[in-house]
Amino acid sequence: MIQRFPVPDILKEVSTVFHTAGFSVYLVGGAVRDFLLQKEASDWDIATDARPADVMKLFRRTIPTGIEHGTVTIIYKKKHIECTTFRTEADYSDGRHPTAVAYTASIEEDLSRRDFTMNAIAISLPDGAVIDPFGGREDIRQKCIKTVGNPIDRFLEDGLRPVRAVRFAAQLSFTIDDSTLQAIPQTLHITQKISIERFREEFTKMLICEVPLPGLRLLESTGLLTLFIPELAECRGVEQGVYHHFDVLDHSFLVCNACPAGVDNLHIRLAGLFHDIGKPAVRKEAADGSCTFYLHEAVSEKLTRTIMRRLKYSNSEIEKTAHLVAQHMFHYEPAWTDAAVRRFIVRVGKENISDLFALRYADVFGLTGSYGEPSFLAEFTARIDAILQADGAYSIKDLAVNGNDLIAAGIPAGRILGLILHDLLETVLDDPAQNTREQLLRIAAALYERIKRFQ
Ligand code: ATP
Ligand code: MG
């Protein structure tokens, strides 16, 4: 078991500043855990007995990022280092968030208020000695998530911790220790009170990790899903007929999991999770046992917006996700004309096509749990690529004329000008060869003449 940590030079230099002023300092939290897991640390957290005001005096560049919790960010050689003064547990009073901060002088006491044993290991700086009072290294070796101390007490102190346990289980491929797991359903009344932003942060970290599926299943089995996204929990047991191997909830979990990982793909993962959430509302079963879900995508889109607004996702994240959900049922036939393919590109938006196809591939996988026969998707992709390469007009912006050109040609600004531009786009979608300035001005003039006659 590792006894000493190879301290990077930058942390040695930072620790010298603390020591010279008579303070102690430790590396803590995720960076220590990630090092033991031989993973790249995403950020550095350090803990010290220096008070925030002292830390701000010791370093030239600091930001009081969480001063009310004793946290100051030190910027040192372009690195951001979160520095938190040793704290005790006294600060959680309502299970929602810390109310007041109680400082302490000992690293052991500070470690004892941390959530899980794997997150309660400190590295003394600059020498790299490991301080591990709760057996965190052994739990990491066993891939086990265990609270520091009694899980029910710890979850009653802060209802976010159960959500973090589930997030870490997915992110690290760890299991949650039995008594910690059993404490989650017993403390839901406290978890229910956490701010929705805190839930969303952990939920998002879980969704974008390589394999979120175990986390999604844990959210359901612990009751957390019913608490935060009851619309999704209601998809359990909604059967889909002979072509589907799974009910709507298992299907949604599988699709979400099969979508691409990473923070830039969050909207695709969310769309994977919510694309069929409208199905329970529109399900119709025939006498032969087959099911239909007509226009479920419209209901799914609406619910996606409702849920994501409740979870306080940004408007742009909501729009991107809702658009994919609304469009996920697209179909294609080889007999389609190029104009039909162009109209599809316009409807979906050039920039969204690869995301929509990623979702659809995942959706196909979620039918049976395998990709099966090559579907129409490959041929459709090739058609779209060929058309995108050959011609370029897919929005009014891409036309060879703009509104000012039409005004200069004698068409007054206003609603009619807008209608004419739309008509020009339709013309170009049918035949891209029409997209020349001369040709479009001629068509526009003819359209305007006709409209004037009807006015
Ligand atoms: P990540 O890699 O996602 O940043 P992390 O473990 O660093 O993982 P943070 O949210 O950055 O997670 O928290 C830093 C440390 O603070 C944790 O490792 C843990 O020791 C402690 N901590 C964070 N949230 C809580 C909490 N709700 N209750 C107790 N301790 C917590
Ligand atoms: Mg961290």
Short mmCIF file of N, CA and C in Angstrom, two decimals, residues 289-390:
data_model
loop_
_atom_site.label_atom_id
_atom_site.label_comp_id
_atom_site.label_asym_id
_atom_site.label_seq_id
_atom_site.Cartn_x
_atom_site.Cartn_y
_atom_site.Cartn_z
N GLY A 289 -51.99 -7.61 -28.65
CA GLY A 289 -50.86 -7.37 -27.76
C GLY A 289 -49.84 -6.38 -28.30
N SER A 290 -50.03 -5.94 -29.56
CA SER A 290 -49.08 -4.96 -30.09
C SER A 290 -49.40 -3.57 -29.53
N CYS A 291 -48.38 -2.71 -29.54
CA CYS A 291 -48.57 -1.38 -28.93
C CYS A 291 -48.25 -0.29 -29.94
N THR A 292 -48.91 0.84 -29.80
CA THR A 292 -48.53 2.02 -30.57
C THR A 292 -48.28 3.18 -29.61
N PHE A 293 -47.45 4.09 -30.08
CA PHE A 293 -47.11 5.27 -29.26
C PHE A 293 -47.14 6.49 -30.17
N TYR A 294 -48.27 6.72 -30.85
CA TYR A 294 -48.31 7.79 -31.85
C TYR A 294 -47.93 9.14 -31.28
N LEU A 295 -47.06 9.81 -32.00
CA LEU A 295 -46.62 11.17 -31.67
C LEU A 295 -46.02 11.30 -30.27
N HIS A 296 -45.45 10.19 -29.78
CA HIS A 296 -44.86 10.29 -28.44
C HIS A 296 -43.73 11.30 -28.41
N GLU A 297 -43.06 11.52 -29.56
CA GLU A 297 -41.90 12.41 -29.54
C GLU A 297 -42.29 13.84 -29.16
N ALA A 298 -43.52 14.25 -29.52
CA ALA A 298 -43.96 15.60 -29.16
C ALA A 298 -44.18 15.70 -27.64
N VAL A 299 -44.77 14.64 -27.07
CA VAL A 299 -44.98 14.64 -25.61
C VAL A 299 -43.62 14.55 -24.90
N SER A 300 -42.72 13.73 -25.46
CA SER A 300 -41.38 13.60 -24.86
C SER A 300 -40.66 14.95 -24.87
N GLU A 301 -40.80 15.67 -25.97
CA GLU A 301 -40.13 16.97 -26.07
C GLU A 301 -40.64 17.91 -24.98
N LYS A 302 -41.96 17.92 -24.81
CA LYS A 302 -42.56 18.82 -23.82
C LYS A 302 -42.07 18.45 -22.40
N LEU A 303 -42.11 17.16 -22.12
CA LEU A 303 -41.66 16.71 -20.78
C LEU A 303 -40.18 16.99 -20.57
N THR A 304 -39.39 16.82 -21.63
CA THR A 304 -37.94 17.10 -21.53
C THR A 304 -37.72 18.54 -21.10
N ARG A 305 -38.47 19.46 -21.75
CA ARG A 305 -38.34 20.88 -21.37
C ARG A 305 -38.76 21.10 -19.92
N THR A 306 -39.89 20.50 -19.53
CA THR A 306 -40.38 20.69 -18.16
C THR A 306 -39.35 20.20 -17.15
N ILE A 307 -38.81 19.00 -17.40
CA ILE A 307 -37.86 18.42 -16.44
C ILE A 307 -36.57 19.23 -16.40
N MET A 308 -36.05 19.56 -17.59
CA MET A 308 -34.77 20.27 -17.60
C MET A 308 -34.89 21.68 -17.04
N ARG A 309 -36.07 22.31 -17.20
CA ARG A 309 -36.28 23.61 -16.57
C ARG A 309 -36.29 23.45 -15.05
N ARG A 310 -36.95 22.39 -14.60
CA ARG A 310 -37.01 22.15 -13.15
C ARG A 310 -35.59 21.90 -12.60
N LEU A 311 -34.76 21.20 -13.37
CA LEU A 311 -33.39 20.93 -12.92
C LEU A 311 -32.45 22.12 -13.15
N LYS A 312 -33.04 23.19 -13.69
CA LYS A 312 -32.32 24.45 -13.93
C LYS A 312 -31.11 24.26 -14.85
N TYR A 313 -31.29 23.49 -15.90
CA TYR A 313 -30.27 23.47 -16.96
C TYR A 313 -30.36 24.78 -17.73
N SER A 314 -29.27 25.13 -18.41
CA SER A 314 -29.27 26.39 -19.17
C SER A 314 -30.23 26.28 -20.35
N ASN A 315 -30.70 27.44 -20.83
CA ASN A 315 -31.61 27.43 -21.98
C ASN A 315 -30.98 26.76 -23.18
N SER A 316 -29.69 26.97 -23.39
CA SER A 316 -29.09 26.39 -24.59
C SER A 316 -29.03 24.87 -24.47
N GLU A 317 -28.74 24.37 -23.28
CA GLU A 317 -28.74 22.90 -23.07
C GLU A 317 -30.16 22.35 -23.28
N ILE A 318 -31.17 23.07 -22.79
CA ILE A 318 -32.56 22.62 -22.94
C ILE A 318 -32.93 22.59 -24.43
N GLU A 319 -32.59 23.65 -25.15
CA GLU A 319 -32.95 23.71 -26.58
C GLU A 319 -32.30 22.59 -27.36
N LYS A 320 -31.01 22.37 -27.13
CA LYS A 320 -30.29 21.33 -27.89
C LYS A 320 -30.89 19.96 -27.60
N THR A 321 -31.19 19.70 -26.34
CA THR A 321 -31.73 18.39 -25.96
C THR A 321 -33.14 18.20 -26.52
N ALA A 322 -33.99 19.22 -26.32
CA ALA A 322 -35.39 19.12 -26.76
C ALA A 322 -35.47 18.93 -28.27
N HIS A 323 -34.58 19.59 -29.00
CA HIS A 323 -34.56 19.46 -30.46
C HIS A 323 -34.26 18.01 -30.87
N LEU A 324 -33.26 17.41 -30.23
CA LEU A 324 -32.93 16.01 -30.56
C LEU A 324 -34.11 15.09 -30.23
N VAL A 325 -34.73 15.32 -29.08
CA VAL A 325 -35.87 14.48 -28.68
C VAL A 325 -37.00 14.62 -29.72
N ALA A 326 -37.28 15.86 -30.12
CA ALA A 326 -38.38 16.11 -31.06
C ALA A 326 -38.11 15.45 -32.42
N GLN A 327 -36.84 15.36 -32.81
CA GLN A 327 -36.50 14.87 -34.15
C GLN A 327 -36.13 13.39 -34.19
N HIS A 328 -36.14 12.71 -33.04
CA HIS A 328 -35.48 11.40 -32.99
C HIS A 328 -36.19 10.31 -33.81
N MET A 329 -37.44 10.56 -34.22
CA MET A 329 -38.19 9.52 -34.95
C MET A 329 -38.03 9.61 -36.48
N PHE A 330 -37.04 10.37 -36.97
CA PHE A 330 -36.93 10.56 -38.42
C PHE A 330 -36.83 9.22 -39.16
N HIS A 331 -37.31 9.22 -40.39
CA HIS A 331 -37.14 8.03 -41.21
C HIS A 331 -36.55 8.43 -42.56
N TYR A 332 -36.22 7.47 -43.36
CA TYR A 332 -35.58 7.73 -44.64
C TYR A 332 -35.85 6.56 -45.57
N GLU A 333 -36.02 6.87 -46.85
CA GLU A 333 -36.11 5.81 -47.84
C GLU A 333 -35.18 6.13 -48.99
N PRO A 334 -34.56 5.09 -49.55
CA PRO A 334 -33.61 5.33 -50.65
C PRO A 334 -34.25 6.08 -51.81
N ALA A 335 -35.58 5.98 -51.95
CA ALA A 335 -36.25 6.66 -53.07
C ALA A 335 -36.33 8.18 -52.88
N TRP A 336 -35.98 8.67 -51.71
CA TRP A 336 -36.05 10.12 -51.48
C TRP A 336 -35.24 10.87 -52.54
N THR A 337 -35.81 12.01 -52.98
CA THR A 337 -35.07 12.88 -53.90
C THR A 337 -34.02 13.66 -53.11
N ASP A 338 -33.06 14.24 -53.84
CA ASP A 338 -32.07 15.08 -53.17
C ASP A 338 -32.76 16.24 -52.45
N ALA A 339 -33.83 16.77 -53.06
CA ALA A 339 -34.54 17.88 -52.43
C ALA A 339 -35.11 17.45 -51.07
N ALA A 340 -35.61 16.22 -51.00
CA ALA A 340 -36.15 15.73 -49.72
C ALA A 340 -35.04 15.61 -48.68
N VAL A 341 -33.87 15.15 -49.11
CA VAL A 341 -32.75 15.05 -48.17
C VAL A 341 -32.33 16.45 -47.70
N ARG A 342 -32.32 17.40 -48.66
CA ARG A 342 -31.97 18.78 -48.27
C ARG A 342 -32.97 19.33 -47.26
N ARG A 343 -34.26 19.03 -47.46
CA ARG A 343 -35.27 19.54 -46.51
C ARG A 343 -35.06 18.93 -45.13
N PHE A 344 -34.66 17.66 -45.10
CA PHE A 344 -34.35 17.02 -43.81
C PHE A 344 -33.19 17.76 -43.14
N ILE A 345 -32.15 18.07 -43.93
CA ILE A 345 -30.98 18.77 -43.37
C ILE A 345 -31.40 20.12 -42.79
N VAL A 346 -32.30 20.82 -43.50
CA VAL A 346 -32.75 22.13 -43.03
C VAL A 346 -33.55 21.98 -41.73
N ARG A 347 -34.42 20.96 -41.72
CA ARG A 347 -35.28 20.79 -40.54
C ARG A 347 -34.45 20.47 -39.29
N VAL A 348 -33.47 19.61 -39.46
CA VAL A 348 -32.66 19.20 -38.30
C VAL A 348 -31.59 20.24 -37.99
N GLY A 349 -31.09 20.90 -39.03
CA GLY A 349 -29.98 21.84 -38.84
C GLY A 349 -28.67 21.10 -39.08
N LYS A 350 -27.88 21.63 -40.02
CA LYS A 350 -26.61 21.00 -40.40
C LYS A 350 -25.78 20.61 -39.18
N GLU A 351 -25.75 21.55 -38.20
CA GLU A 351 -24.86 21.37 -37.07
C GLU A 351 -25.35 20.30 -36.09
N ASN A 352 -26.62 19.86 -36.25
CA ASN A 352 -27.17 18.88 -35.29
C ASN A 352 -27.22 17.46 -35.84
N ILE A 353 -26.85 17.31 -37.10
CA ILE A 353 -27.07 16.01 -37.74
C ILE A 353 -26.25 14.90 -37.09
N SER A 354 -24.97 15.17 -36.81
CA SER A 354 -24.17 14.06 -36.26
C SER A 354 -24.67 13.70 -34.85
N ASP A 355 -25.15 14.69 -34.07
CA ASP A 355 -25.70 14.39 -32.74
C ASP A 355 -26.97 13.54 -32.87
N LEU A 356 -27.82 13.90 -33.84
CA LEU A 356 -29.08 13.16 -34.01
C LEU A 356 -28.81 11.72 -34.45
N PHE A 357 -27.81 11.54 -35.30
CA PHE A 357 -27.47 10.17 -35.71
C PHE A 357 -26.85 9.38 -34.56
N ALA A 358 -26.04 10.04 -33.74
CA ALA A 358 -25.47 9.35 -32.57
C ALA A 358 -26.60 8.87 -31.67
N LEU A 359 -27.62 9.72 -31.50
CA LEU A 359 -28.78 9.34 -30.68
C LEU A 359 -29.50 8.15 -31.32
N ARG A 360 -29.67 8.21 -32.64
CA ARG A 360 -30.44 7.15 -33.30
C ARG A 360 -29.69 5.81 -33.27
N TYR A 361 -28.36 5.86 -33.44
CA TYR A 361 -27.59 4.60 -33.32
C TYR A 361 -27.79 4.02 -31.92
N ALA A 362 -27.75 4.89 -30.92
CA ALA A 362 -27.94 4.42 -29.55
C ALA A 362 -29.35 3.86 -29.37
N ASP A 363 -30.32 4.50 -30.02
CA ASP A 363 -31.72 4.07 -29.93
C ASP A 363 -31.89 2.66 -30.54
N VAL A 364 -31.22 2.44 -31.66
CA VAL A 364 -31.27 1.11 -32.29
C VAL A 364 -30.66 0.08 -31.34
N PHE A 365 -29.54 0.43 -30.74
CA PHE A 365 -28.89 -0.48 -29.79
C PHE A 365 -29.84 -0.81 -28.64
N GLY A 366 -30.59 0.20 -28.19
CA GLY A 366 -31.49 0.03 -27.05
C GLY A 366 -32.72 -0.82 -27.33
N LEU A 367 -32.95 -1.14 -28.59
CA LEU A 367 -34.09 -2.02 -28.91
C LEU A 367 -33.86 -3.44 -28.37
N THR A 368 -32.65 -3.92 -28.62
CA THR A 368 -32.37 -5.32 -28.28
C THR A 368 -31.14 -5.49 -27.43
N GLY A 369 -30.33 -4.42 -27.29
CA GLY A 369 -29.06 -4.56 -26.59
C GLY A 369 -27.94 -4.96 -27.53
N SER A 370 -28.20 -4.91 -28.86
CA SER A 370 -27.11 -5.13 -29.82
C SER A 370 -27.39 -4.28 -31.07
N TYR A 371 -26.36 -4.05 -31.89
CA TYR A 371 -26.56 -3.19 -33.05
C TYR A 371 -27.22 -3.93 -34.21
N GLY A 372 -27.15 -5.27 -34.19
CA GLY A 372 -27.88 -6.07 -35.18
C GLY A 372 -27.46 -5.78 -36.61
N GLU A 373 -28.43 -5.91 -37.51
CA GLU A 373 -28.18 -5.69 -38.94
C GLU A 373 -27.83 -4.23 -39.20
N PRO A 374 -27.00 -3.97 -40.23
CA PRO A 374 -26.77 -2.57 -40.59
C PRO A 374 -28.10 -1.92 -40.97
N SER A 375 -28.38 -0.75 -40.46
CA SER A 375 -29.69 -0.15 -40.70
C SER A 375 -29.59 0.85 -41.85
N PHE A 376 -30.70 1.50 -42.14
CA PHE A 376 -30.72 2.52 -43.18
C PHE A 376 -29.83 3.72 -42.83
N LEU A 377 -29.40 3.77 -41.57
CA LEU A 377 -28.68 4.97 -41.12
C LEU A 377 -27.38 5.19 -41.89
N ALA A 378 -26.68 4.10 -42.20
CA ALA A 378 -25.40 4.26 -42.89
C ALA A 378 -25.62 4.85 -44.28
N GLU A 379 -26.62 4.33 -44.98
CA GLU A 379 -26.87 4.84 -46.34
C GLU A 379 -27.33 6.30 -46.29
N PHE A 380 -28.20 6.60 -45.31
CA PHE A 380 -28.71 7.96 -45.17
C PHE A 380 -27.55 8.93 -44.87
N THR A 381 -26.64 8.51 -44.01
CA THR A 381 -25.48 9.36 -43.69
C THR A 381 -24.69 9.65 -44.97
N ALA A 382 -24.48 8.63 -45.78
CA ALA A 382 -23.71 8.83 -47.01
C ALA A 382 -24.42 9.81 -47.94
N ARG A 383 -25.75 9.69 -48.04
CA ARG A 383 -26.51 10.62 -48.88
C ARG A 383 -26.34 12.06 -48.38
N ILE A 384 -26.50 12.21 -47.07
CA ILE A 384 -26.40 13.56 -46.48
C ILE A 384 -25.01 14.13 -46.72
N ASP A 385 -23.98 13.32 -46.47
CA ASP A 385 -22.61 13.81 -46.64
C ASP A 385 -22.37 14.26 -48.07
N ALA A 386 -22.85 13.44 -49.02
CA ALA A 386 -22.62 13.77 -50.44
C ALA A 386 -23.30 15.10 -50.77
N ILE A 387 -24.52 15.28 -50.28
CA ILE A 387 -25.26 16.51 -50.59
C ILE A 387 -24.62 17.72 -49.90
N LEU A 388 -24.18 17.52 -48.68
CA LEU A 388 -23.54 18.63 -47.96
C LEU A 388 -22.26 19.07 -48.67
N GLN A 389 -21.55 18.11 -49.24
CA GLN A 389 -20.30 18.46 -49.93
C GLN A 389 -20.57 19.13 -51.27
N ALA A 390 -21.65 18.71 -51.93
CA ALA A 390 -21.90 19.21 -53.29
C ALA A 390 -22.43 20.63 -53.29
#
